[in-house]
Short mmCIF file of C-alpha atoms and ligand atoms in Angstrom, two decimals:
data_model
loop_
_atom_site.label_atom_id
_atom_site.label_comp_id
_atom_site.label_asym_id
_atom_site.label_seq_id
_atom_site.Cartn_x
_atom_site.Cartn_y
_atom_site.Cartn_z
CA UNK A 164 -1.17 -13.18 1.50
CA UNK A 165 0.34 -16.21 2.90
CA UNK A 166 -2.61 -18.21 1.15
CA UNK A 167 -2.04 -16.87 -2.23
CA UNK A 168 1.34 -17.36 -2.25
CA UNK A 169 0.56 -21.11 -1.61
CA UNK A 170 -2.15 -21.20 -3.71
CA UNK A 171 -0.59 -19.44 -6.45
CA UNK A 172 3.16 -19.13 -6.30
CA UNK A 173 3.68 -17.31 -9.09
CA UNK A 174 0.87 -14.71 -7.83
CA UNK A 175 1.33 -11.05 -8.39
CA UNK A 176 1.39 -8.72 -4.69
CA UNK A 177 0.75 -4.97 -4.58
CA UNK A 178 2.90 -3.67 -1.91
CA UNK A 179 3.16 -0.75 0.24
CA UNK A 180 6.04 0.77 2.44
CA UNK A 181 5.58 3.06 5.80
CA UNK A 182 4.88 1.62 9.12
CA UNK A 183 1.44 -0.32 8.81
CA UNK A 184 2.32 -3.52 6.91
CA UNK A 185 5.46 -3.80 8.78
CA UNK A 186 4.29 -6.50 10.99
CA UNK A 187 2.71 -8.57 8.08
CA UNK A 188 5.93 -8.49 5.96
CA UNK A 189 7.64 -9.55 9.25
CA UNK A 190 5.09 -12.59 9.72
CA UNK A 191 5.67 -13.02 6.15
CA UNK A 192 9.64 -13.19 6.90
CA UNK A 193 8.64 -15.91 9.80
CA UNK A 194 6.63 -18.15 7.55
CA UNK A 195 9.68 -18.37 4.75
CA UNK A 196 12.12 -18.69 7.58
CA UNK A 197 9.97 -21.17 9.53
CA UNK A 198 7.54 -22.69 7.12
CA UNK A 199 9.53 -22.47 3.76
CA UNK A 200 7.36 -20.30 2.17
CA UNK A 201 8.81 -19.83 -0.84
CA UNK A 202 8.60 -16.24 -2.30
CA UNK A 203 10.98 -17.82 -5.43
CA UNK A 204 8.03 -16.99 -8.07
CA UNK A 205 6.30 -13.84 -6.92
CA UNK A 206 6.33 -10.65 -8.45
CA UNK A 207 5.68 -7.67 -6.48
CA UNK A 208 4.71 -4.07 -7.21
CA UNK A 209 4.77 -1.10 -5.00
CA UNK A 210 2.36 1.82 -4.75
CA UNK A 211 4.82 4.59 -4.43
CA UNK A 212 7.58 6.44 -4.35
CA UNK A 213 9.16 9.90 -3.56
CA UNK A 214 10.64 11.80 -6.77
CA UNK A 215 14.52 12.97 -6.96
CA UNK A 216 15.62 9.84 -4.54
CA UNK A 217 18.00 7.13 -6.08
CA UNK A 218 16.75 3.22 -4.78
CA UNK A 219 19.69 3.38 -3.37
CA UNK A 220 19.08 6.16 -1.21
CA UNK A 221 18.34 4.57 1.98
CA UNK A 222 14.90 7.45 2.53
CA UNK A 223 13.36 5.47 -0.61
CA UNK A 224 10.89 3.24 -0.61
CA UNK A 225 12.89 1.05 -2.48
CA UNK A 226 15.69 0.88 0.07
CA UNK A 227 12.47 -0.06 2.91
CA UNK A 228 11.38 -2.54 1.00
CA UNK A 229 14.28 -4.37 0.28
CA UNK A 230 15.78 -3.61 4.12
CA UNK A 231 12.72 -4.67 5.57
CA UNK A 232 11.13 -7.28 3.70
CA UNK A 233 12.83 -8.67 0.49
CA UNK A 234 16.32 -9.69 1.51
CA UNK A 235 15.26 -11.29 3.98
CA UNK A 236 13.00 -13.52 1.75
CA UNK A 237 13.93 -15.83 -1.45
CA UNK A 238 11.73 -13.32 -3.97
CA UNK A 239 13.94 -12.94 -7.40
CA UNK A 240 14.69 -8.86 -6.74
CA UNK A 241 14.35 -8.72 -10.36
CA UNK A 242 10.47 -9.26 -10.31
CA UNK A 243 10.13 -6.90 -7.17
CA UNK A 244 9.15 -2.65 -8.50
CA UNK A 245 8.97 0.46 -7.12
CA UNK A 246 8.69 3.40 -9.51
CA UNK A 247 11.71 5.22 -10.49
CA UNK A 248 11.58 8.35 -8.86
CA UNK A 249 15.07 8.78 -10.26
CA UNK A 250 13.96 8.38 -13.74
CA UNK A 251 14.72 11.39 -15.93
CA UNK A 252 11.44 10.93 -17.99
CA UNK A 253 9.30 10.53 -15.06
CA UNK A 254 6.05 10.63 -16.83
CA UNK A 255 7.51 7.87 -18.80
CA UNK A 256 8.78 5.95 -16.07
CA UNK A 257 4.68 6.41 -14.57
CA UNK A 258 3.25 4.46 -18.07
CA UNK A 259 6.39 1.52 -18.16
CA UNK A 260 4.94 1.22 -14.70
CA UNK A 261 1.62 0.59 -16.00
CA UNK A 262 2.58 -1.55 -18.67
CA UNK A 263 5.20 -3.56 -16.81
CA UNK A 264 1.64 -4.40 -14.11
CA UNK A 265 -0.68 -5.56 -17.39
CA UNK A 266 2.55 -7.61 -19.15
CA UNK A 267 2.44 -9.54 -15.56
CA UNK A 268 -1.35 -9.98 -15.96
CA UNK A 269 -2.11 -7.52 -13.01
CA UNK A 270 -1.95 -7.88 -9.51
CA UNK A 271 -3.68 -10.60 -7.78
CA UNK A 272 -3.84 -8.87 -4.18
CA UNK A 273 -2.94 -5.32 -3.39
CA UNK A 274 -2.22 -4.02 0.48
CA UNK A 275 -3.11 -0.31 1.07
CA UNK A 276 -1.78 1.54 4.42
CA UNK A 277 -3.63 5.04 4.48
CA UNK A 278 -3.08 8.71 5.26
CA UNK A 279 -4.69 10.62 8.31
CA UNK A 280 -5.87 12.82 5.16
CA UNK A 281 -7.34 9.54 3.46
CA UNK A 282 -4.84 8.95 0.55
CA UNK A 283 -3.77 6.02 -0.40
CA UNK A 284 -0.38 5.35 -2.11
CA UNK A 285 0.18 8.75 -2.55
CA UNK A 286 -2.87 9.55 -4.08
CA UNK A 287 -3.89 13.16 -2.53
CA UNK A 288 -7.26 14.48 -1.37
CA UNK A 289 -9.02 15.30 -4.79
CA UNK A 290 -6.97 12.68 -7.11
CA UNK A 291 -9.22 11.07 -9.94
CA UNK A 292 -10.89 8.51 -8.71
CA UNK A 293 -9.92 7.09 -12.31
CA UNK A 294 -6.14 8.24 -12.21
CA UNK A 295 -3.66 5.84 -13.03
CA UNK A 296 0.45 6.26 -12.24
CA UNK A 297 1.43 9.86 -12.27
CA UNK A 298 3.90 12.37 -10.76
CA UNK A 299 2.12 13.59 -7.44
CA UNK A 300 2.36 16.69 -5.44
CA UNK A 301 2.56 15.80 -1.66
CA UNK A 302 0.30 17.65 0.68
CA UNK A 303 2.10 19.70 3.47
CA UNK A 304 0.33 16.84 6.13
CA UNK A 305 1.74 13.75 4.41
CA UNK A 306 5.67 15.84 4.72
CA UNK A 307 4.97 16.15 7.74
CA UNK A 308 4.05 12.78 8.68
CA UNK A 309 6.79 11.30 6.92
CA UNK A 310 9.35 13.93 8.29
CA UNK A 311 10.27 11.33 10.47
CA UNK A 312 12.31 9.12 8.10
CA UNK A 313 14.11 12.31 7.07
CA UNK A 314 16.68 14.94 8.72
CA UNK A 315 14.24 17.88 8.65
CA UNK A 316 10.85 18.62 7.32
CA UNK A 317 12.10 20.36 4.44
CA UNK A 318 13.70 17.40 3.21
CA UNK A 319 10.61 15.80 2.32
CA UNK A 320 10.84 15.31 -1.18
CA UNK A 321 7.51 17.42 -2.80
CA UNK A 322 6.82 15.19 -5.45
CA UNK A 323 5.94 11.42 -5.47
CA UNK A 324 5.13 8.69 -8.56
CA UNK A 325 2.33 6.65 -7.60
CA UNK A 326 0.03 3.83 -8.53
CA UNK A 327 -3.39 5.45 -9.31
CA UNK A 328 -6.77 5.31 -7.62
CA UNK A 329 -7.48 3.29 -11.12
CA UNK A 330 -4.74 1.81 -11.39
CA UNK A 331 -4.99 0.25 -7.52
CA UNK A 332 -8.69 -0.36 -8.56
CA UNK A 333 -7.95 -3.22 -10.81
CA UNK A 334 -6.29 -5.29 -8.39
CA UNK A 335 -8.04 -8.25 -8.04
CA UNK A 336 -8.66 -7.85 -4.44
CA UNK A 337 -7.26 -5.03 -2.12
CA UNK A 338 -6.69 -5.80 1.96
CA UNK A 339 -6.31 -2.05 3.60
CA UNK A 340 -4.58 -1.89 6.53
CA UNK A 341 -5.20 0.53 9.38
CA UNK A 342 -3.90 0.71 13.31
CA UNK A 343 -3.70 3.89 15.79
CA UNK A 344 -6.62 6.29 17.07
CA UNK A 345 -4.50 9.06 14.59
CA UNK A 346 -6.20 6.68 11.94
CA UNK A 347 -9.50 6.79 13.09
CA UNK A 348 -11.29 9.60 11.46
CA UNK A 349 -9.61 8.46 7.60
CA UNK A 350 -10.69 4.99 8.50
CA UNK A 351 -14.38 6.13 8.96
CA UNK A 352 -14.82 8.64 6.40
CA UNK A 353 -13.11 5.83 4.21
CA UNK A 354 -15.66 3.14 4.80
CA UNK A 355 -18.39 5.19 5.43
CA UNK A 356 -18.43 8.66 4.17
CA UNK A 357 -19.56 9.34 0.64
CA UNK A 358 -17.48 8.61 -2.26
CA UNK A 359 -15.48 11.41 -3.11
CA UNK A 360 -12.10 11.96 -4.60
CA UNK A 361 -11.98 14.25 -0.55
CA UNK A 362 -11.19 11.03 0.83
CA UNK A 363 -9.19 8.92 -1.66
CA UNK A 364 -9.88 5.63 0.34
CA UNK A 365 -13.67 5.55 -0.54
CA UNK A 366 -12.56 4.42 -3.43
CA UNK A 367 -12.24 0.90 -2.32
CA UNK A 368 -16.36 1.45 -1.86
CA UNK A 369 -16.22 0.58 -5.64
CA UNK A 370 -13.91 -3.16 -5.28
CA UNK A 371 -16.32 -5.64 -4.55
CA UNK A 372 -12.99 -7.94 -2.94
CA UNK A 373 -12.02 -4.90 -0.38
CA UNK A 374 -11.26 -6.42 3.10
CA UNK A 375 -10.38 -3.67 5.75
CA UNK A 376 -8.42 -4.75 8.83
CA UNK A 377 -7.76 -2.49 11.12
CA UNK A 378 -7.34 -2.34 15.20
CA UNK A 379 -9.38 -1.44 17.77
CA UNK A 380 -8.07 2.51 18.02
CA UNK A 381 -8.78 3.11 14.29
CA UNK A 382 -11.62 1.17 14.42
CA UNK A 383 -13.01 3.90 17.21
CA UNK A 384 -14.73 6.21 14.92
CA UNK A 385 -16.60 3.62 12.82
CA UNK A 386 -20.54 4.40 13.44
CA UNK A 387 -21.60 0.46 12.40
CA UNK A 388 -19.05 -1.49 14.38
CA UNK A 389 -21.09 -3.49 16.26
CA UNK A 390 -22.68 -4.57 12.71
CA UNK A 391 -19.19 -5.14 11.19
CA UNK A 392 -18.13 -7.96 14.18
CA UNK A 393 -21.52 -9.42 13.30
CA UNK A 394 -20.88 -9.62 9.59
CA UNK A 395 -17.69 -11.12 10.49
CA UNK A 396 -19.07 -13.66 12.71
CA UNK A 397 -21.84 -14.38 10.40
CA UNK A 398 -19.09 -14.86 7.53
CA UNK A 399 -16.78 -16.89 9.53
CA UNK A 400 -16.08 -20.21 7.96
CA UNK A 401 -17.84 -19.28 4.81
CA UNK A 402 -14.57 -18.54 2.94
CA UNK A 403 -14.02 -15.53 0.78
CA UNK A 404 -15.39 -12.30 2.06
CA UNK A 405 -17.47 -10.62 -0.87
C1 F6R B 509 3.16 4.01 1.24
C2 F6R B 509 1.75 4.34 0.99
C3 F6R B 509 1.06 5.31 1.90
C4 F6R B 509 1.05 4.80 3.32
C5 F6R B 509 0.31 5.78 4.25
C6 F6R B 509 0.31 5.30 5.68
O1 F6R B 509 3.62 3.13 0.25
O2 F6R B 509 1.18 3.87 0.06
O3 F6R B 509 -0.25 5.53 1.45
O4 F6R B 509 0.41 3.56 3.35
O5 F6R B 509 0.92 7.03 4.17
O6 F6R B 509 1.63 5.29 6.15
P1 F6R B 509 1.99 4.58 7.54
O7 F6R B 509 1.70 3.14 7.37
O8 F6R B 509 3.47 4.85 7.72
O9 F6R B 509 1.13 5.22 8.56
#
């Protein structure tokens, strides 16, 4: 990300809240503070959000992102977006979304976190694989995963907005981010279960620039690891991954 930014400071990132990409947003955070990586041009656009939750309701996803990544960095807020799951017209709010991402010219890199059910955003088991931003119903295992940024289960909001698996598809390249043995199982039948709209993540089968990184416990399912740290030592100092 770091890379791009350089490269390409006025670069378009697809973002995603929860716990995974907390540590890159706080490297991120390091290299403006201690490196001057300057964050001044980039626009950013988030997968998700729940419905019925102001931004300024500190259980959004808008509220994370800007606690724990943008004001900490020199990123115009204006050119950061989460979907408005305030909105009153939320199916409208789901195509300005969509039109707001091609008026930017897309996004150049998008990070994914996933689900122990396999979604990503908040794209469900059984979401088109060709859906683009919608209003989502939230499986009872995602509430309950995510009960813990709330007072109770049961204030889980039931509905999300989120990017779709189309939508995400047209990134230019997508980096999916995994850690924790409660990953494991997603992570395999992700990368190498069939393609079905079961497992949302197989959908990155279809991106020829998907780079999965994930740690040794979610790696602990994978059949072909030993092949994958061959690949990667095969690859090494060739530049991009394909
Ligand atoms: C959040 C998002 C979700 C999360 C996933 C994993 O914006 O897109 O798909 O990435 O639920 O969440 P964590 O990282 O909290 O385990």
């Amino acid at each position: 990300m770091a890379g791009l930014v350089r490269a390409k400071p006025a670069c378009v990132l697809g973002l995603a809240s929860g716990e995974t990409p907390l540590p890159t947003y706080e490297e991120l955070i390091r290299l403006h503070r201690e490196e001057g990586l300057s964050f001044a041009m980039v626009s950013t656009f988030n997968l998700d959000e729940y419905v019925g939750l102001d931004q300024s309701d500190p259980r959004s996803y808008a509220a994370f992102m800007h606690d724990r990544f943008f004001r900490h960095i020199d990123i115009d807020t204006s050119s950061t977006h989460v979907p408005d799951g305030s909105a009153e017209d939320l199916d409208l709010a789901c195509a300005e979304y969509e039109s707001a991402i091609i008026a930017v010219g897309g996004i150049d890199l998008q990070i994914l976190g996933i689900g122990a059910d396999g979604h990503i955003g908040f794209n469900e088991p059984i979401s088109s694989l060709a859906s683009r931003t919608r209003v989502k119903v939230l499986t009872e295992q995602t509430r309950q995963e995510n009960a813990r940024y709330f007072a109770s289960p049961d204030d889980v909001p039931r509905l999300s907005l989120t990017m779709g698996i189309g939508t995400i598809l047209e990134a230019r390249a997508l980096v999916l981010l995994a850690t924790g043995e409660h990953k494991a199982d997603a992570v395999a039948r992700a990368i190498e279960g069939p393609l079905s709209a079961m497992v949302p993540a197989s959908a990155i089968q279809l991106h020829r620039r998907a780079i999965v990184i994930v740690d040794e416990p979610a790696a602990s399912r994978l059949a072909l690891s030993d092949y994958y740290r061959e690949v990667t030592a095969a690859k090494a100092g060739l530049g991009a991954i394909e």
